[in-house]
PDB file of C-alpha atoms in Angstrom:
ATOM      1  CA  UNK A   1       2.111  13.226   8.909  1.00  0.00           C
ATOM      2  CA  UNK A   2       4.401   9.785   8.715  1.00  0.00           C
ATOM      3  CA  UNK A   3       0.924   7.390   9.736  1.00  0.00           C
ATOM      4  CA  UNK A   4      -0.834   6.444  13.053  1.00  0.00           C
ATOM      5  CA  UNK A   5       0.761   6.392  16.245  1.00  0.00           C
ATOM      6  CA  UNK A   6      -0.386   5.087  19.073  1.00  0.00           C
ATOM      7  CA  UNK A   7       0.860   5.538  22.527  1.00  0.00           C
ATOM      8  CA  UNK A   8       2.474   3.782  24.662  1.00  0.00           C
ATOM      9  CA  UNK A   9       3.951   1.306  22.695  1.00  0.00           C
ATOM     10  CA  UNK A  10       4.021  -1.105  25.738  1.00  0.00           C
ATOM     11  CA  UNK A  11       2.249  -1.109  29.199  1.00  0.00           C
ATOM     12  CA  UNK A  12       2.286  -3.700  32.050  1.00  0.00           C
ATOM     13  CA  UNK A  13      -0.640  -3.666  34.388  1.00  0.00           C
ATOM     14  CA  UNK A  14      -1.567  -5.688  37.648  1.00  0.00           C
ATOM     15  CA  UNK A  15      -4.872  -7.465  37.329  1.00  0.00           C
ATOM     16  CA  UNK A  16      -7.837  -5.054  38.498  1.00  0.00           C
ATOM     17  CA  UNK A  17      -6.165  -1.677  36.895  1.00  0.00           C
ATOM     18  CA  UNK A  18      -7.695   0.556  34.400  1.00  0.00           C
ATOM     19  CA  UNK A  19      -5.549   1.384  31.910  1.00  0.00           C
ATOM     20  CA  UNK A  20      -5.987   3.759  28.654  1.00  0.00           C
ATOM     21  CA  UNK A  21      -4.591   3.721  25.205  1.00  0.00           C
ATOM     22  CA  UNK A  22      -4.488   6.299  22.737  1.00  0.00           C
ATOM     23  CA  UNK A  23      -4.401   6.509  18.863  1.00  0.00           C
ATOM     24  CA  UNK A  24      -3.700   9.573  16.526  1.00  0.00           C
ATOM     25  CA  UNK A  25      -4.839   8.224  13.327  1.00  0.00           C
ATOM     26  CA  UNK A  26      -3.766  10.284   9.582  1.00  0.00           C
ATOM     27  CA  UNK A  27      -4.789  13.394   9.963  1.00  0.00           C
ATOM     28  CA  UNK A  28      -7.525  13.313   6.877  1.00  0.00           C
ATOM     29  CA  UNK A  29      -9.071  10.092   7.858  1.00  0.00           C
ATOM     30  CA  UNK A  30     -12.214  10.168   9.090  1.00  0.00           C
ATOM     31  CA  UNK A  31     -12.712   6.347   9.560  1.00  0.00           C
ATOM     32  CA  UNK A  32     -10.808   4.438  12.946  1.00  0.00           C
ATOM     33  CA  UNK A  33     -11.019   1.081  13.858  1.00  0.00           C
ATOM     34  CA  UNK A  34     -10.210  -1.024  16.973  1.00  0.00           C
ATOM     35  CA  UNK A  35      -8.549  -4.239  17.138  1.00  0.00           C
ATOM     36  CA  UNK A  36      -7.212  -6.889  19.392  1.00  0.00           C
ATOM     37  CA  UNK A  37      -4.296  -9.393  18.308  1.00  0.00           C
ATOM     38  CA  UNK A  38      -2.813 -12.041  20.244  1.00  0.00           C
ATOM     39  CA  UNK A  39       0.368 -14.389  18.999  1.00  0.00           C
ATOM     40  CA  UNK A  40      -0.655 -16.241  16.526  1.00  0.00           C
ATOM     41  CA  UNK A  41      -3.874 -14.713  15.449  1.00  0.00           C
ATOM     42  CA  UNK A  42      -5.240 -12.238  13.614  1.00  0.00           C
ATOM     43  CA  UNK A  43      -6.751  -9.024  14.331  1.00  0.00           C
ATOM     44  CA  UNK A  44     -10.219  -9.238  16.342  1.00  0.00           C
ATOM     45  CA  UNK A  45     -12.199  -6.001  15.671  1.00  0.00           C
ATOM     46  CA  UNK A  46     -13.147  -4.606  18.908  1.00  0.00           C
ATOM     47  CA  UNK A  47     -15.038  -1.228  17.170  1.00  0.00           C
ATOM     48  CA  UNK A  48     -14.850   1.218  14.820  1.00  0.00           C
ATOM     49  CA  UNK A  49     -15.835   5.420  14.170  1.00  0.00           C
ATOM     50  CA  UNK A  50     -16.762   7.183  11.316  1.00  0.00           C
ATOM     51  CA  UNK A  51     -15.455  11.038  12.810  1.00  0.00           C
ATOM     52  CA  UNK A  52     -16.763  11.019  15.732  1.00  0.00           C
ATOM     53  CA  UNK A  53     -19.877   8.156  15.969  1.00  0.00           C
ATOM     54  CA  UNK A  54     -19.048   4.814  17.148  1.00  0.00           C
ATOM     55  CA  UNK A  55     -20.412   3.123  14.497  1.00  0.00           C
ATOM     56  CA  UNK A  56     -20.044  -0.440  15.809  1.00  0.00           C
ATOM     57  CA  UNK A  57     -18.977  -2.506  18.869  1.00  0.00           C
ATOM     58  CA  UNK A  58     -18.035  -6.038  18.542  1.00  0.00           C
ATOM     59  CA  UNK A  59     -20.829  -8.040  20.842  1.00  0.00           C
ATOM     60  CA  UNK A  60     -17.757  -9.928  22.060  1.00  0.00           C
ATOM     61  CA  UNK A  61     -16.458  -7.086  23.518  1.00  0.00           C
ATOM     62  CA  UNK A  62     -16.949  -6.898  27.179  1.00  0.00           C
ATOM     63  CA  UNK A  63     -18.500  -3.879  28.963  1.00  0.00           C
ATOM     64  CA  UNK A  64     -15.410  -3.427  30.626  1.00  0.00           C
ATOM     65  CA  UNK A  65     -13.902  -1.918  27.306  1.00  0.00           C
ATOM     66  CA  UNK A  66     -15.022   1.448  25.987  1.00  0.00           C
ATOM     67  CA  UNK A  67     -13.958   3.789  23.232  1.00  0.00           C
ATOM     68  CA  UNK A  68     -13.900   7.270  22.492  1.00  0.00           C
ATOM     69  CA  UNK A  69     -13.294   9.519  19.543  1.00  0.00           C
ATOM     70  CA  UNK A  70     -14.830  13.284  21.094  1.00  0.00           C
ATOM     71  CA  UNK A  71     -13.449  15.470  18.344  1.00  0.00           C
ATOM     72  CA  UNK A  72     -13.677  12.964  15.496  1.00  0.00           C
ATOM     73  CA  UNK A  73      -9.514  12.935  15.565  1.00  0.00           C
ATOM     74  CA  UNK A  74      -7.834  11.241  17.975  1.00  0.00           C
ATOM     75  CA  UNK A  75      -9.140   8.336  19.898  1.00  0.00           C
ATOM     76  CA  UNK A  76      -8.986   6.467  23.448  1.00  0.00           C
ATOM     77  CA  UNK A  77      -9.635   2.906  24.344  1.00  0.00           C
ATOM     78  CA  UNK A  78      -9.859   2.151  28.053  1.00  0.00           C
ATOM     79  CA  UNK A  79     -10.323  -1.157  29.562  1.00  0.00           C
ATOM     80  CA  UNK A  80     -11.404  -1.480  32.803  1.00  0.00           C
ATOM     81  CA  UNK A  81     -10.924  -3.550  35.667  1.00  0.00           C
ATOM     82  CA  UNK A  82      -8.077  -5.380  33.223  1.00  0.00           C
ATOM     83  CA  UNK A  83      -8.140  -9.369  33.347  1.00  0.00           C
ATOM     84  CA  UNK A  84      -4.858 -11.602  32.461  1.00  0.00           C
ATOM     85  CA  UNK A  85      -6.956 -12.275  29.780  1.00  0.00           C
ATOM     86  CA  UNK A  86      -6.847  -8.459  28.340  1.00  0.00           C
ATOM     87  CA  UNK A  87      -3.322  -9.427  27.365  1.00  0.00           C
ATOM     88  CA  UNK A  88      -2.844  -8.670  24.199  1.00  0.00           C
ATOM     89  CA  UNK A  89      -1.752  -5.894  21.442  1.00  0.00           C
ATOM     90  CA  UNK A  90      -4.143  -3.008  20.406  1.00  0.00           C
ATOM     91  CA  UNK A  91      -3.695  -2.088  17.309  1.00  0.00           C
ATOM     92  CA  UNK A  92      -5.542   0.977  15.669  1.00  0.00           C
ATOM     93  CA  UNK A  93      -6.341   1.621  12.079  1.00  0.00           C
ATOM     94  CA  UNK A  94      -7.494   4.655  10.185  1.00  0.00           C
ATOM     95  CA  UNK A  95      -9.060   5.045   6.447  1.00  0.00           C
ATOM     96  CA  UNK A  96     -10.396   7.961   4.714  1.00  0.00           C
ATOM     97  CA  UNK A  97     -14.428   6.853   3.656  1.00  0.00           C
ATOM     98  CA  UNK A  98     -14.152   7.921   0.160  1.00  0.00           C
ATOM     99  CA  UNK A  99     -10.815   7.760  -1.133  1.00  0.00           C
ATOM    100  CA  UNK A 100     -10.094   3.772  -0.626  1.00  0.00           C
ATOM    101  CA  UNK A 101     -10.137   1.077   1.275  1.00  0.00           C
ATOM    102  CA  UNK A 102      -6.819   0.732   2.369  1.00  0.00           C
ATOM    103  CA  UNK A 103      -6.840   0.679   6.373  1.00  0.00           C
ATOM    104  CA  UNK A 104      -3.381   2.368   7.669  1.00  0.00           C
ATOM    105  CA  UNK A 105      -2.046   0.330  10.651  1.00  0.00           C
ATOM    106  CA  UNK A 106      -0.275   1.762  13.644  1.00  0.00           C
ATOM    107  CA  UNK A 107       2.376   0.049  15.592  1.00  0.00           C
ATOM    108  CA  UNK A 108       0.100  -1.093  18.166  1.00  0.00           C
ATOM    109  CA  UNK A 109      -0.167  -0.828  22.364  1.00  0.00           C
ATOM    110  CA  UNK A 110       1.481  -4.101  23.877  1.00  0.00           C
ATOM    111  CA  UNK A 111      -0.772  -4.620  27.047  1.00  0.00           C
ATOM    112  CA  UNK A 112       0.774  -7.056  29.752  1.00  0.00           C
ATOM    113  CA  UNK A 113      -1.657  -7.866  32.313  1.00  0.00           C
ATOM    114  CA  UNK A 114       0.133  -9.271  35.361  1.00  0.00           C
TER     115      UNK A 114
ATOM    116  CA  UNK B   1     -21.435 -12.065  11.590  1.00  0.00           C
ATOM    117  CA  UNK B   2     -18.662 -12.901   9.690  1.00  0.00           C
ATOM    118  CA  UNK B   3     -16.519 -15.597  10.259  1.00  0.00           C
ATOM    119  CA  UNK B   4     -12.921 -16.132   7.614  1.00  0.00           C
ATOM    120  CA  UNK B   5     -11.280 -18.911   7.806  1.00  0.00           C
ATOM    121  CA  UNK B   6      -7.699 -20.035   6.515  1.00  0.00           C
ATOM    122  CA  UNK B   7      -5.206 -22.427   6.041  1.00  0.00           C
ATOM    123  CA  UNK B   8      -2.761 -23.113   5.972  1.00  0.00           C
ATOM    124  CA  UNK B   9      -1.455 -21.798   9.235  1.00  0.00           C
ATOM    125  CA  UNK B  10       2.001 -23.002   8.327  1.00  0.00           C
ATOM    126  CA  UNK B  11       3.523 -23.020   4.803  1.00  0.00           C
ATOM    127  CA  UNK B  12       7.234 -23.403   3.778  1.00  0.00           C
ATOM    128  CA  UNK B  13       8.851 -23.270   0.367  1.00  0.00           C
ATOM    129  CA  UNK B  14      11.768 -22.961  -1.603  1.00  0.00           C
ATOM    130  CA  UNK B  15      12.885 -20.123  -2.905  1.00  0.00           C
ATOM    131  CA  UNK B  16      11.528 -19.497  -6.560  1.00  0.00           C
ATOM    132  CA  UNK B  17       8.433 -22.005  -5.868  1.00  0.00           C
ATOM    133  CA  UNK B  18       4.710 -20.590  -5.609  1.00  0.00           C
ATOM    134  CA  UNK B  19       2.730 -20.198  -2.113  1.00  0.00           C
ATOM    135  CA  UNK B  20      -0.873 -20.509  -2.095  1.00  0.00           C
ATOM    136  CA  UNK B  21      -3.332 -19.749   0.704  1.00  0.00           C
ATOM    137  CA  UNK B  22      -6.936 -19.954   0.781  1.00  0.00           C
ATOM    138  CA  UNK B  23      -9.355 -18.415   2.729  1.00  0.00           C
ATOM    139  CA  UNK B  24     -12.883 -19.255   3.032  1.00  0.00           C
ATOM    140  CA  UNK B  25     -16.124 -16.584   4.567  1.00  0.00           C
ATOM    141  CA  UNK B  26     -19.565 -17.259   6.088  1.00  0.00           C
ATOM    142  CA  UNK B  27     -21.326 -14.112   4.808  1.00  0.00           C
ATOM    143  CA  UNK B  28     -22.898 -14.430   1.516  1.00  0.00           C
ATOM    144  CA  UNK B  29     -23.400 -10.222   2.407  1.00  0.00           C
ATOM    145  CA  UNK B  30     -19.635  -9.629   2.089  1.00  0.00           C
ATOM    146  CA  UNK B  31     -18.264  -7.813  -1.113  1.00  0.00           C
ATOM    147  CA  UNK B  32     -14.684  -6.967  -0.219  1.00  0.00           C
ATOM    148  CA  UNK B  33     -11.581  -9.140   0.191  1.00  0.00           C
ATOM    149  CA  UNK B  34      -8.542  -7.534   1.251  1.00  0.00           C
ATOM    150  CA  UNK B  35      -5.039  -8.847   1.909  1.00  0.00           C
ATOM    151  CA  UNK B  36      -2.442  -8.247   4.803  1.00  0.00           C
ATOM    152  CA  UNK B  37       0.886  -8.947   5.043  1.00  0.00           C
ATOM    153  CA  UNK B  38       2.693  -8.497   8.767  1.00  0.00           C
ATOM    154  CA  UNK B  39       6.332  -8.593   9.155  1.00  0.00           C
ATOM    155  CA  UNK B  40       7.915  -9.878  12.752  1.00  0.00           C
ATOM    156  CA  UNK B  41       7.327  -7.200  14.759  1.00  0.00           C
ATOM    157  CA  UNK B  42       5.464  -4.882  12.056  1.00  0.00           C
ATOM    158  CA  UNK B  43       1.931  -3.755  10.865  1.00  0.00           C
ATOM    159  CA  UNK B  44      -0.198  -5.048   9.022  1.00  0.00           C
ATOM    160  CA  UNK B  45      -0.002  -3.519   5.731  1.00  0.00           C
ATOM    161  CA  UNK B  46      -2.069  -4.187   2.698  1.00  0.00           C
ATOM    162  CA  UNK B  47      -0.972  -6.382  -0.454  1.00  0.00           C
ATOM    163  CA  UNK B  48      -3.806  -6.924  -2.536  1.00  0.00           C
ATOM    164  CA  UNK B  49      -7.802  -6.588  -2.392  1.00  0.00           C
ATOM    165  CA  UNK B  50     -10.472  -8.215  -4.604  1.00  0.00           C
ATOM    166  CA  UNK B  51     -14.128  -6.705  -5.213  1.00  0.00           C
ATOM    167  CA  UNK B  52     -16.971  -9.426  -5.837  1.00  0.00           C
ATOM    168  CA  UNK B  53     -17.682  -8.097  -9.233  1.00  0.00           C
ATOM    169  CA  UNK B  54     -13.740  -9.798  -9.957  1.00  0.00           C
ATOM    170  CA  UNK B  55     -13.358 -13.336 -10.353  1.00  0.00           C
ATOM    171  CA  UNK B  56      -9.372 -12.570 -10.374  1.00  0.00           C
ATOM    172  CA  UNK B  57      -6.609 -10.009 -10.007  1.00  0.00           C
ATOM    173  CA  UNK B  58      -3.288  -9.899 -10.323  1.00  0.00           C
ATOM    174  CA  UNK B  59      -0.482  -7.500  -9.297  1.00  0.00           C
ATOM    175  CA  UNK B  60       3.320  -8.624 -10.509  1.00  0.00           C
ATOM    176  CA  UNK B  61       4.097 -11.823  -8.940  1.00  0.00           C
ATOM    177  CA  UNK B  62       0.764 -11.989  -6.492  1.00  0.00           C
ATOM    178  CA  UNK B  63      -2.324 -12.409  -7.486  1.00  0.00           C
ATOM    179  CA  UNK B  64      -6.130 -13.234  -6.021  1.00  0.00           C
ATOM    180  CA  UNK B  65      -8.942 -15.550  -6.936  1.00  0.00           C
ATOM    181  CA  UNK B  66     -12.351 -15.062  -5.915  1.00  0.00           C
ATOM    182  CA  UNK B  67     -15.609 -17.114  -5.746  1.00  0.00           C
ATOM    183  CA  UNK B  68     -18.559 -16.407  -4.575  1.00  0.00           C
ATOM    184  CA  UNK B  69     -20.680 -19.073  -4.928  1.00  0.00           C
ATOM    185  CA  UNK B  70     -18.145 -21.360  -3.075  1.00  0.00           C
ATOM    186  CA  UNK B  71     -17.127 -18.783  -0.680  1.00  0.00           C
ATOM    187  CA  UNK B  72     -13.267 -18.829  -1.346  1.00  0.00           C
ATOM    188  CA  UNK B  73     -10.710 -16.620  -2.544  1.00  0.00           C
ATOM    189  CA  UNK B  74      -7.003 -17.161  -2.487  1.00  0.00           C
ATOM    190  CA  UNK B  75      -3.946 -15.845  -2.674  1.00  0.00           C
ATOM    191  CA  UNK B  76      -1.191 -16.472  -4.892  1.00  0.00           C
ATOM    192  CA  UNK B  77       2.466 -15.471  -5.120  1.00  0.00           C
ATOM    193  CA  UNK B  78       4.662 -16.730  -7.775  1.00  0.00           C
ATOM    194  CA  UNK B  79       8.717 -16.728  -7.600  1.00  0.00           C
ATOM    195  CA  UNK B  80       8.805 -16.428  -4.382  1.00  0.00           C
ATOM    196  CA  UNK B  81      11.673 -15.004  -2.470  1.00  0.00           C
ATOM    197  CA  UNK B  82      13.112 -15.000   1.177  1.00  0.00           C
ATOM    198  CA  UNK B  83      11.471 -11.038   1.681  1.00  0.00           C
ATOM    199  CA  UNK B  84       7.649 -12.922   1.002  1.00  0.00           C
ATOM    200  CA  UNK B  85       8.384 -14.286   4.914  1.00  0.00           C
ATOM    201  CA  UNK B  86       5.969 -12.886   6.789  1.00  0.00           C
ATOM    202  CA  UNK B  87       2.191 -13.970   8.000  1.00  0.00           C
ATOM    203  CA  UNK B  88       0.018 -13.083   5.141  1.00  0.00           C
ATOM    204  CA  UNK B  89      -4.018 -12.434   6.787  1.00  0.00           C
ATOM    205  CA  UNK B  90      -7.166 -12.564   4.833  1.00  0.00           C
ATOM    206  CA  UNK B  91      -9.895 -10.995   5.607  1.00  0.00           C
ATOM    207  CA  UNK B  92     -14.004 -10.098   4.455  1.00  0.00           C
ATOM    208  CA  UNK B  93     -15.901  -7.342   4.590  1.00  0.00           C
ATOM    209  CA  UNK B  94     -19.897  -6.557   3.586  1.00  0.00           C
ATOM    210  CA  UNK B  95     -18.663  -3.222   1.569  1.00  0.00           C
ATOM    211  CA  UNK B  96     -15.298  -2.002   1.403  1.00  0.00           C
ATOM    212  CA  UNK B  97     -16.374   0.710   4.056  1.00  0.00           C
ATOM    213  CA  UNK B  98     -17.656  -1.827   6.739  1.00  0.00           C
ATOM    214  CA  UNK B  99     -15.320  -3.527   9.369  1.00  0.00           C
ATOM    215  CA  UNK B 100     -13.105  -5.639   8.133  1.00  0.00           C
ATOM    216  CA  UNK B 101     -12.836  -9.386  10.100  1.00  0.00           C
ATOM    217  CA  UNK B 102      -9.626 -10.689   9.674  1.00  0.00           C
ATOM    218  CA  UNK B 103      -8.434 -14.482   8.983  1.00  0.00           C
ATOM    219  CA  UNK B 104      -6.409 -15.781  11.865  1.00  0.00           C
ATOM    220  CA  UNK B 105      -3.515 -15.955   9.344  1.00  0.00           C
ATOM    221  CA  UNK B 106      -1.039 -17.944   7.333  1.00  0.00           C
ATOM    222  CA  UNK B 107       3.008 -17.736   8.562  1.00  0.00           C
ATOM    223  CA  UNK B 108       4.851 -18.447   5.125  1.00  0.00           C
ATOM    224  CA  UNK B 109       8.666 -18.828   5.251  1.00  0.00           C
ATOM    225  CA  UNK B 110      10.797 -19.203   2.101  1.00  0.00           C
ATOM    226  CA  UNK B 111      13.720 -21.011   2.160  1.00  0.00           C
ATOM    227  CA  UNK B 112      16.713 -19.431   0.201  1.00  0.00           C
TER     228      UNK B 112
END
């Protein structure tokens, strides 16, 4: 296993499209985390899962964003209804709970909202 | 919830010099301070982390500072060379296991 990939590495959407991203985190981790990053700035958690529980949403997240993690490995984040704002990159972590802290970056989804 | 703050956003220095950035947290809850480093066009990818039963710690030529009672911790890298160019992100968290809330980052550049 070489880390977390996420897929697709870029996507360009018009304005009112759903779109879905997806992240395979290290295969022993059982913690996954959500975030948001725009130029500039750092990462804005959006949520995270501990296997398969959504342990936390950020309250700043709109209700247009959801996130899955059915089998406790591999995870989806779909936004709905996507707004210019939505622009951004996704970027997806994974940590094993009990065996450090360290959270294990993927490259990230680059999501163009047109 | 947590809130980390940081400055500066900017820093430049010569080649050999020290960088320092500080960081600064609204919740008295948080226990964990971990450090990011993101090349252009790269993860994030830890550096450093600090516990809040540390005051300091040090690892070759970077090291950490913590305090609680203020609410700051910063980083520190000594000798500095052109490969420390990269934006360097701070960030809190209650218990190393919670979500971590990120700084909105420091872009250092060394001059050779």
């Amino acid at each position: 296993d070489t880390g977390v990939s996420q897929d697709p590495r870029h996507k360009i959407t018009k304005r009112g499209q759903n779109v879905t991203f997806r992240c395979d985190p290290i295969s022993e981790h059982n913690r996954l985390y959500w975030y948001r990053q725009t130029l500039g700035q750092g990462p804005e958690f959006l949520t995270y899962f501990q296997n398969e529980a959504q342990l936390e949403k950020s309250r700043l997240l709109s209700d247009r964003f959801s996130a899955e993690r059915p089998k406790g490995s591999f995870s989806t984040l779909e936004i709905q209804r996507t707004e210019q704002g939505d622009s951004a990159m996704y970027l997806c972590a994974s940590s094993l709970l009990g065996r450090g802290e360290k959270l294990f970056f993927g490259s990230g989804t680059q999501l163009s909202v047109l | 919830g947590e809130n980390v703050e940081q400055h500066p956003s900017t820093l430049s220095v010569q080649e050999g010099d020290s960088a320092v950035i500080k960081c600064t947290y609204s919740d008295s809850a948080s226990n964990y301070f971990p450090w990011y480093k993101q090349e252009l066009g790269k993860r994030p990818q830890l550096i450093i982390d600090i516990r809040s039963n540390v005051g300091e710690k040090k690892d070759q030529r970077i090291a950490v500072t913590l305090n609680k009672t203020a609410k700051h911790f910063s980083l520190h890298i000594t000798e500095t060379q052109p490969e420390d160019s990269a934006v360097y992100f701070c960030a809190a968290s209650e218990t190393s296991y919670d979500k971590v809330i990120f700084g909105p980052g420091t872009s250092l550049s060394v001059i050779p």
